[in-house]
Amino acid sequence: MASIANVASPEQIAKYEPVIGLEVHVQLSTRTKIFCGCPTAFGAPPNTNVCPVCLGLPGALPVLNRLAVEMAIKAGLALRCRVNTTSRFARKNYFYPDLPKGYQISQYELPVAEQGWVEVEGKRIGITRVHMEDDAGKSMHEGFRDSDQYTYVDLNRTGTPLIEIVTEPDLRTSGEAFAFLTELKQALQYIGVSACDMEKGQLRCDANVSVRLKGAETFGTKAEVKNLNSFRFVKMAIDHEIARQVAVLESGGRIEQESRLYNPDLDETFGMRSKEHAHDYRYFPEPDLVPLRIGDEWMARIQAEMVELPAGRRARFIRDYGLREYDAQVLTATRDLSDFFEAAAKASGDPRAAANWVMGDLAAALKEAGQNIADSPVTPERLGELIALIGKGEVTGKLAKDVFPKMFATGDAPRDIMEREGLKAMSDSGALEKIVDEIVAANPKQVEQYKGGKTTVLAFFVGQAMKATRGQADPQAVGEILKSRMAR
Ligand code: ADP
Ligand code: ZN
Ligand code: MG
């Protein structure tokens, strides 16, 4: 490997424009595998979720999982692709211990969907293709015996349905790549085709990176950083790769087209093998599967099942509920969260207040309890009810902050809690005036200070009144009464 300084200076990097294209593998959330009935469940004992088909035993024939096809098509639609009414499976031949068939069943010339785009930070990132394929198994390098290291193969994963999403080389920064992946993950989660849980290997990314002098017309030679399993690592690996390539070029070297691996501990990429070419795989049409045809009726049914995508929802929240861009972004992060917010907003009659409660008190309570929004003990309807009560003046904002944790602890409706605990906004102005009068009488020194121009003591009086009413008084009303009393 090149022994030249392997990271360029910021000045050197500034002379170049990075070009990035991503290849993303996503596990479809079917219950069973793509070509057999074995479960896709995570965490089973090694080699228990297997059968002759996914073990690649001679004579076993694949049967395509209908649901996997529908999910792949939905992904294509979400990425604004053209869905091919006929697509074809192909064998991609290579040898690896965790690939018992000796080939991967993938799609090559005719993928299920192609030519789409995703909008990221106001810019369209082209989607080259979406194709279906089966996953390989897992090699585990562990265990020592007589100082020999053993490698074990777990074939539970073989035959897990995947889609591969390939982008055009349209990304220009690691930040754009990160934003693209975030958008992609959200969209796939919304439409229910993948949980995209990276810790379970459900989303893996290869980053293709090249650099060219700013203003140059042609792309530079790319290197592909393979198998990145977190968005943060994708970003770090791309940044490192840009700096490495610039350093090579600046010292008169050439970029090799190759696959590299990223080591996050060292923040370095290293060469893995020279990039294989398509002919190395000897792709040929899969003889055990007929071409996949998607008729109009089937297509229409799949289309009817599509739900609103996060980008559309974000725009709608800003338009219909007057949310700020940032809040809309936060509240559409997951479909569960955006569903919750929308139901609460509708029930409350005050969407911006609903946004504040969901992102504030509710988010904090869920975090502390280690719970997801989907199992929030406070339903969106009840949160909306609480907000509506504040709006009607039946509960003060301060009191609501006390009622909410009780709703969270019990799941009860705000009215029930207020009744049970004797918590009610003090709307009886006579009673409130009496309390204020008592406080004024009991604190002559502070009254003098106020009259002498030290208006900040008003806060002291309001505090006393809130204490005396256990937070049930409307602080604003208290302030008004105080001012009128002390003006005399
Ligand atoms: P290969 O034949 O080497 O697999 P492809 O043309 O299929 O290359 O592209 C694979 C990925 O690499 C795509 O995401 C594509 O956008 C990206 N890519 C292609 N050329 C470049 C380049 N010069 N720089 C960065 N990315 C590139
Ligand atoms: Zn099987
Ligand atoms: Mg390729």
PDB file of C-alpha atoms in Angstrom, residues 59-258:
ATOM      1  CA  GLY A  59     -32.415 -30.505  -6.204  1.00  0.00           C
ATOM      2  CA  ALA A  60     -34.114 -28.050  -3.853  1.00  0.00           C
ATOM      3  CA  LEU A  61     -36.087 -25.414  -5.742  1.00  0.00           C
ATOM      4  CA  PRO A  62     -36.736 -21.780  -4.759  1.00  0.00           C
ATOM      5  CA  VAL A  63     -40.273 -20.390  -4.541  1.00  0.00           C
ATOM      6  CA  LEU A  64     -40.481 -16.598  -4.584  1.00  0.00           C
ATOM      7  CA  ASN A  65     -42.014 -14.930  -1.526  1.00  0.00           C
ATOM      8  CA  ARG A  66     -44.923 -12.803  -2.743  1.00  0.00           C
ATOM      9  CA  LEU A  67     -44.751 -10.383   0.174  1.00  0.00           C
ATOM     10  CA  ALA A  68     -41.056  -9.724  -0.471  1.00  0.00           C
ATOM     11  CA  VAL A  69     -41.951  -8.731  -4.038  1.00  0.00           C
ATOM     12  CA  GLU A  70     -44.644  -6.374  -2.794  1.00  0.00           C
ATOM     13  CA  MET A  71     -42.233  -4.773  -0.332  1.00  0.00           C
ATOM     14  CA  ALA A  72     -39.560  -4.325  -3.002  1.00  0.00           C
ATOM     15  CA  ILE A  73     -42.131  -2.659  -5.246  1.00  0.00           C
ATOM     16  CA  LYS A  74     -43.245  -0.376  -2.433  1.00  0.00           C
ATOM     17  CA  ALA A  75     -39.639   0.645  -1.870  1.00  0.00           C
ATOM     18  CA  GLY A  76     -39.375   1.382  -5.589  1.00  0.00           C
ATOM     19  CA  LEU A  77     -42.504   3.502  -5.478  1.00  0.00           C
ATOM     20  CA  ALA A  78     -41.292   5.398  -2.396  1.00  0.00           C
ATOM     21  CA  LEU A  79     -38.079   6.173  -4.286  1.00  0.00           C
ATOM     22  CA  ARG A  80     -40.098   7.426  -7.299  1.00  0.00           C
ATOM     23  CA  CYS A  81     -38.795   4.640  -9.499  1.00  0.00           C
ATOM     24  CA  ARG A  82     -40.347   3.131 -12.560  1.00  0.00           C
ATOM     25  CA  VAL A  83     -41.503  -0.349 -11.561  1.00  0.00           C
ATOM     26  CA  ASN A  84     -40.713  -2.892 -14.248  1.00  0.00           C
ATOM     27  CA  THR A  85     -43.726  -5.010 -15.123  1.00  0.00           C
ATOM     28  CA  THR A  86     -41.295  -7.781 -15.985  1.00  0.00           C
ATOM     29  CA  SER A  87     -38.098  -8.343 -14.072  1.00  0.00           C
ATOM     30  CA  ARG A  88     -35.793 -11.294 -13.913  1.00  0.00           C
ATOM     31  CA  PHE A  89     -33.643 -13.053 -11.367  1.00  0.00           C
ATOM     32  CA  ALA A  90     -30.005 -13.812 -12.105  1.00  0.00           C
ATOM     33  CA  ARG A  91     -27.290 -15.935 -10.570  1.00  0.00           C
ATOM     34  CA  LYS A  92     -24.288 -14.058  -9.302  1.00  0.00           C
ATOM     35  CA  ASN A  93     -21.626 -16.707  -8.914  1.00  0.00           C
ATOM     36  CA  TYR A  94     -18.914 -16.549  -6.326  1.00  0.00           C
ATOM     37  CA  PHE A  95     -17.399 -18.790  -3.704  1.00  0.00           C
ATOM     38  CA  TYR A  96     -17.590 -18.046  -0.032  1.00  0.00           C
ATOM     39  CA  PRO A  97     -18.001 -20.397   2.948  1.00  0.00           C
ATOM     40  CA  ASP A  98     -21.210 -18.626   4.024  1.00  0.00           C
ATOM     41  CA  LEU A  99     -22.741 -18.996   0.557  1.00  0.00           C
ATOM     42  CA  PRO A 100     -23.594 -22.693   0.310  1.00  0.00           C
ATOM     43  CA  LYS A 101     -25.309 -22.483  -3.103  1.00  0.00           C
ATOM     44  CA  GLY A 102     -22.145 -21.069  -4.646  1.00  0.00           C
ATOM     45  CA  TYR A 103     -24.181 -18.222  -6.092  1.00  0.00           C
ATOM     46  CA  GLN A 104     -26.422 -15.431  -4.905  1.00  0.00           C
ATOM     47  CA  ILE A 105     -29.841 -15.072  -6.505  1.00  0.00           C
ATOM     48  CA  SER A 106     -30.020 -11.425  -7.455  1.00  0.00           C
ATOM     49  CA  GLN A 107     -31.352  -9.277 -10.273  1.00  0.00           C
ATOM     50  CA  TYR A 108     -29.013  -7.963 -12.922  1.00  0.00           C
ATOM     51  CA  GLU A 109     -30.266  -6.751 -16.279  1.00  0.00           C
ATOM     52  CA  LEU A 110     -33.898  -6.293 -15.322  1.00  0.00           C
ATOM     53  CA  PRO A 111     -34.270  -5.068 -11.732  1.00  0.00           C
ATOM     54  CA  VAL A 112     -37.675  -4.734 -10.137  1.00  0.00           C
ATOM     55  CA  ALA A 113     -37.482  -0.915 -10.200  1.00  0.00           C
ATOM     56  CA  GLU A 114     -35.195   1.771 -11.633  1.00  0.00           C
ATOM     57  CA  GLN A 115     -34.678   5.464 -12.395  1.00  0.00           C
ATOM     58  CA  GLY A 116     -36.042   7.194  -9.339  1.00  0.00           C
ATOM     59  CA  TRP A 117     -34.944   9.988  -7.059  1.00  0.00           C
ATOM     60  CA  VAL A 118     -35.001  11.199  -3.479  1.00  0.00           C
ATOM     61  CA  GLU A 119     -34.950  14.832  -2.471  1.00  0.00           C
ATOM     62  CA  VAL A 120     -32.212  15.601   0.032  1.00  0.00           C
ATOM     63  CA  GLU A 121     -31.548  19.105   1.314  1.00  0.00           C
ATOM     64  CA  GLY A 122     -33.400  20.572  -1.650  1.00  0.00           C
ATOM     65  CA  LYS A 123     -31.480  18.528  -4.214  1.00  0.00           C
ATOM     66  CA  ARG A 124     -32.525  15.438  -6.172  1.00  0.00           C
ATOM     67  CA  ILE A 125     -30.363  12.366  -5.687  1.00  0.00           C
ATOM     68  CA  GLY A 126     -30.933   9.896  -8.499  1.00  0.00           C
ATOM     69  CA  ILE A 127     -31.781   6.282  -7.766  1.00  0.00           C
ATOM     70  CA  THR A 128     -30.251   4.038 -10.405  1.00  0.00           C
ATOM     71  CA  ARG A 129     -32.041   0.862  -9.437  1.00  0.00           C
ATOM     72  CA  VAL A 130     -33.730  -1.222  -6.773  1.00  0.00           C
ATOM     73  CA  HIS A 131     -33.230  -4.951  -7.085  1.00  0.00           C
ATOM     74  CA  MET A 132     -34.113  -7.986  -5.003  1.00  0.00           C
ATOM     75  CA  GLU A 133     -31.659 -10.604  -3.783  1.00  0.00           C
ATOM     76  CA  ASP A 134     -31.062 -13.174  -1.072  1.00  0.00           C
ATOM     77  CA  ASP A 135     -28.614 -12.638   1.771  1.00  0.00           C
ATOM     78  CA  ALA A 136     -25.676 -14.901   2.543  1.00  0.00           C
ATOM     79  CA  GLY A 137     -24.940 -16.510   5.914  1.00  0.00           C
ATOM     80  CA  LYS A 138     -22.530 -15.333   8.539  1.00  0.00           C
ATOM     81  CA  SER A 139     -18.978 -16.396   9.274  1.00  0.00           C
ATOM     82  CA  MET A 140     -17.909 -16.062  12.865  1.00  0.00           C
ATOM     83  CA  HIS A 141     -14.229 -15.888  13.584  1.00  0.00           C
ATOM     84  CA  GLU A 142     -13.897 -16.946  17.166  1.00  0.00           C
ATOM     85  CA  GLY A 143     -12.799 -19.691  19.472  1.00  0.00           C
ATOM     86  CA  PHE A 144      -9.288 -20.903  20.123  1.00  0.00           C
ATOM     87  CA  ARG A 145      -8.123 -24.469  20.519  1.00  0.00           C
ATOM     88  CA  ASP A 146      -4.451 -25.399  20.723  1.00  0.00           C
ATOM     89  CA  SER A 147      -3.839 -21.835  19.591  1.00  0.00           C
ATOM     90  CA  ASP A 148      -5.656 -22.481  16.308  1.00  0.00           C
ATOM     91  CA  GLN A 149      -8.416 -20.088  15.450  1.00  0.00           C
ATOM     92  CA  TYR A 150     -11.607 -21.564  14.078  1.00  0.00           C
ATOM     93  CA  THR A 151     -14.214 -20.022  11.839  1.00  0.00           C
ATOM     94  CA  TYR A 152     -17.839 -21.060  12.239  1.00  0.00           C
ATOM     95  CA  VAL A 153     -20.609 -20.618   9.716  1.00  0.00           C
ATOM     96  CA  ASP A 154     -24.165 -19.748  10.725  1.00  0.00           C
ATOM     97  CA  LEU A 155     -26.600 -20.151   7.838  1.00  0.00           C
ATOM     98  CA  ASN A 156     -29.681 -18.738   9.566  1.00  0.00           C
ATOM     99  CA  ARG A 157     -29.323 -15.587   7.522  1.00  0.00           C
ATOM    100  CA  THR A 158     -29.001 -17.257   4.137  1.00  0.00           C
ATOM    101  CA  GLY A 159     -32.059 -16.552   2.059  1.00  0.00           C
ATOM    102  CA  THR A 160     -33.123 -13.478   4.031  1.00  0.00           C
ATOM    103  CA  PRO A 161     -34.827 -11.138   1.555  1.00  0.00           C
ATOM    104  CA  LEU A 162     -32.891  -8.007   0.670  1.00  0.00           C
ATOM    105  CA  ILE A 163     -33.268  -5.112  -1.657  1.00  0.00           C
ATOM    106  CA  GLU A 164     -30.222  -3.308  -2.929  1.00  0.00           C
ATOM    107  CA  ILE A 165     -30.688   0.372  -3.649  1.00  0.00           C
ATOM    108  CA  VAL A 166     -28.057   1.961  -5.890  1.00  0.00           C
ATOM    109  CA  THR A 167     -27.758   5.730  -6.208  1.00  0.00           C
ATOM    110  CA  GLU A 168     -26.357   7.765  -9.047  1.00  0.00           C
ATOM    111  CA  PRO A 169     -23.029   9.486  -8.258  1.00  0.00           C
ATOM    112  CA  ASP A 170     -24.980  12.601  -7.258  1.00  0.00           C
ATOM    113  CA  LEU A 171     -23.830  13.105  -3.680  1.00  0.00           C
ATOM    114  CA  ARG A 172     -21.064  15.645  -3.060  1.00  0.00           C
ATOM    115  CA  THR A 173     -20.389  15.606   0.668  1.00  0.00           C
ATOM    116  CA  SER A 174     -20.439  13.099   3.512  1.00  0.00           C
ATOM    117  CA  GLY A 175     -23.163  15.241   5.083  1.00  0.00           C
ATOM    118  CA  GLU A 176     -25.356  14.770   2.015  1.00  0.00           C
ATOM    119  CA  ALA A 177     -24.747  11.029   2.173  1.00  0.00           C
ATOM    120  CA  PHE A 178     -25.797  11.016   5.826  1.00  0.00           C
ATOM    121  CA  ALA A 179     -28.935  13.042   5.064  1.00  0.00           C
ATOM    122  CA  PHE A 180     -29.778  10.737   2.144  1.00  0.00           C
ATOM    123  CA  LEU A 181     -29.510   7.646   4.332  1.00  0.00           C
ATOM    124  CA  THR A 182     -31.654   9.250   7.026  1.00  0.00           C
ATOM    125  CA  GLU A 183     -34.332  10.086   4.473  1.00  0.00           C
ATOM    126  CA  LEU A 184     -34.132   6.619   2.933  1.00  0.00           C
ATOM    127  CA  LYS A 185     -34.389   4.858   6.280  1.00  0.00           C
ATOM    128  CA  GLN A 186     -37.368   6.963   7.347  1.00  0.00           C
ATOM    129  CA  ALA A 187     -39.191   6.336   4.088  1.00  0.00           C
ATOM    130  CA  LEU A 188     -38.631   2.560   4.235  1.00  0.00           C
ATOM    131  CA  GLN A 189     -39.774   2.440   7.843  1.00  0.00           C
ATOM    132  CA  TYR A 190     -42.896   4.498   7.067  1.00  0.00           C
ATOM    133  CA  ILE A 191     -44.024   2.196   4.300  1.00  0.00           C
ATOM    134  CA  GLY A 192     -43.338  -0.806   6.519  1.00  0.00           C
ATOM    135  CA  VAL A 193     -40.900  -2.622   4.245  1.00  0.00           C
ATOM    136  CA  SER A 194     -37.996  -2.648   6.692  1.00  0.00           C
ATOM    137  CA  ALA A 195     -37.270  -1.844  10.299  1.00  0.00           C
ATOM    138  CA  CYS A 196     -33.775  -0.784   9.103  1.00  0.00           C
ATOM    139  CA  ASP A 197     -32.292  -1.844  12.440  1.00  0.00           C
ATOM    140  CA  MET A 198     -28.595  -1.481  11.766  1.00  0.00           C
ATOM    141  CA  GLU A 199     -27.604  -3.313  14.906  1.00  0.00           C
ATOM    142  CA  LYS A 200     -29.309  -6.386  13.498  1.00  0.00           C
ATOM    143  CA  GLY A 201     -27.644  -5.916  10.137  1.00  0.00           C
ATOM    144  CA  GLN A 202     -30.896  -4.878   8.462  1.00  0.00           C
ATOM    145  CA  LEU A 203     -29.264  -1.959   6.672  1.00  0.00           C
ATOM    146  CA  ARG A 204     -25.715  -2.018   5.330  1.00  0.00           C
ATOM    147  CA  CYS A 205     -24.084   0.495   3.079  1.00  0.00           C
ATOM    148  CA  ASP A 206     -21.197   0.583   0.595  1.00  0.00           C
ATOM    149  CA  ALA A 207     -19.888   4.052  -0.217  1.00  0.00           C
ATOM    150  CA  ASN A 208     -18.296   4.715  -3.620  1.00  0.00           C
ATOM    151  CA  VAL A 209     -16.032   7.731  -3.418  1.00  0.00           C
ATOM    152  CA  SER A 210     -13.928   9.625  -5.937  1.00  0.00           C
ATOM    153  CA  VAL A 211     -12.496  13.131  -6.078  1.00  0.00           C
ATOM    154  CA  ARG A 212     -11.812  15.466  -8.980  1.00  0.00           C
ATOM    155  CA  LEU A 213     -10.272  18.919  -9.226  1.00  0.00           C
ATOM    156  CA  LYS A 214     -12.994  21.540  -8.885  1.00  0.00           C
ATOM    157  CA  GLY A 215     -14.239  22.463 -12.327  1.00  0.00           C
ATOM    158  CA  ALA A 216     -13.133  19.153 -13.903  1.00  0.00           C
ATOM    159  CA  GLU A 217     -15.708  17.557 -16.170  1.00  0.00           C
ATOM    160  CA  THR A 218     -14.955  13.879 -15.798  1.00  0.00           C
ATOM    161  CA  PHE A 219     -15.168  11.842 -12.633  1.00  0.00           C
ATOM    162  CA  GLY A 220     -12.075  10.518 -10.940  1.00  0.00           C
ATOM    163  CA  THR A 221     -11.457   6.823 -10.296  1.00  0.00           C
ATOM    164  CA  LYS A 222     -13.556   5.586  -7.401  1.00  0.00           C
ATOM    165  CA  ALA A 223     -12.842   3.357  -4.476  1.00  0.00           C
ATOM    166  CA  GLU A 224     -15.666   1.491  -2.781  1.00  0.00           C
ATOM    167  CA  VAL A 225     -15.736   1.379   1.022  1.00  0.00           C
ATOM    168  CA  LYS A 226     -17.709  -1.728   1.851  1.00  0.00           C
ATOM    169  CA  ASN A 227     -19.992  -2.898   4.610  1.00  0.00           C
ATOM    170  CA  LEU A 228     -20.539   0.190   6.708  1.00  0.00           C
ATOM    171  CA  ASN A 229     -22.982  -0.587   9.484  1.00  0.00           C
ATOM    172  CA  SER A 230     -23.778   2.833  10.937  1.00  0.00           C
ATOM    173  CA  PHE A 231     -24.593   6.182   9.349  1.00  0.00           C
ATOM    174  CA  ARG A 232     -21.924   7.823  11.462  1.00  0.00           C
ATOM    175  CA  PHE A 233     -19.331   5.404  10.130  1.00  0.00           C
ATOM    176  CA  VAL A 234     -20.507   6.069   6.570  1.00  0.00           C
ATOM    177  CA  LYS A 235     -19.870   9.763   7.134  1.00  0.00           C
ATOM    178  CA  MET A 236     -16.497   9.211   8.793  1.00  0.00           C
ATOM    179  CA  ALA A 237     -15.384   6.682   6.186  1.00  0.00           C
ATOM    180  CA  ILE A 238     -16.287   9.019   3.312  1.00  0.00           C
ATOM    181  CA  ASP A 239     -14.413  11.923   4.907  1.00  0.00           C
ATOM    182  CA  HIS A 240     -11.406   9.750   5.503  1.00  0.00           C
ATOM    183  CA  GLU A 241     -11.511   8.373   1.972  1.00  0.00           C
ATOM    184  CA  ILE A 242     -11.702  11.877   0.465  1.00  0.00           C
ATOM    185  CA  ALA A 243      -8.648  12.951   2.459  1.00  0.00           C
ATOM    186  CA  ARG A 244      -6.772   9.784   1.509  1.00  0.00           C
ATOM    187  CA  GLN A 245      -7.491  10.139  -2.198  1.00  0.00           C
ATOM    188  CA  VAL A 246      -6.530  13.817  -2.243  1.00  0.00           C
ATOM    189  CA  ALA A 247      -3.247  12.962  -0.505  1.00  0.00           C
ATOM    190  CA  VAL A 248      -2.509  10.281  -3.100  1.00  0.00           C
ATOM    191  CA  LEU A 249      -3.265  12.616  -6.008  1.00  0.00           C
ATOM    192  CA  GLU A 250      -1.415  15.574  -4.500  1.00  0.00           C
ATOM    193  CA  SER A 251       1.705  13.492  -4.159  1.00  0.00           C
ATOM    194  CA  GLY A 252       1.526  12.476  -7.787  1.00  0.00           C
ATOM    195  CA  GLY A 253      -0.061   9.062  -7.244  1.00  0.00           C
ATOM    196  CA  ARG A 254      -3.034   7.371  -8.884  1.00  0.00           C
ATOM    197  CA  ILE A 255      -6.244   6.088  -7.315  1.00  0.00           C
ATOM    198  CA  GLU A 256      -6.734   2.362  -7.740  1.00  0.00           C
ATOM    199  CA  GLN A 257     -10.237   1.149  -8.404  1.00  0.00           C
ATOM    200  CA  GLU A 258     -10.666  -1.199  -5.483  1.00  0.00           C
TER     201      GLU A 258
END
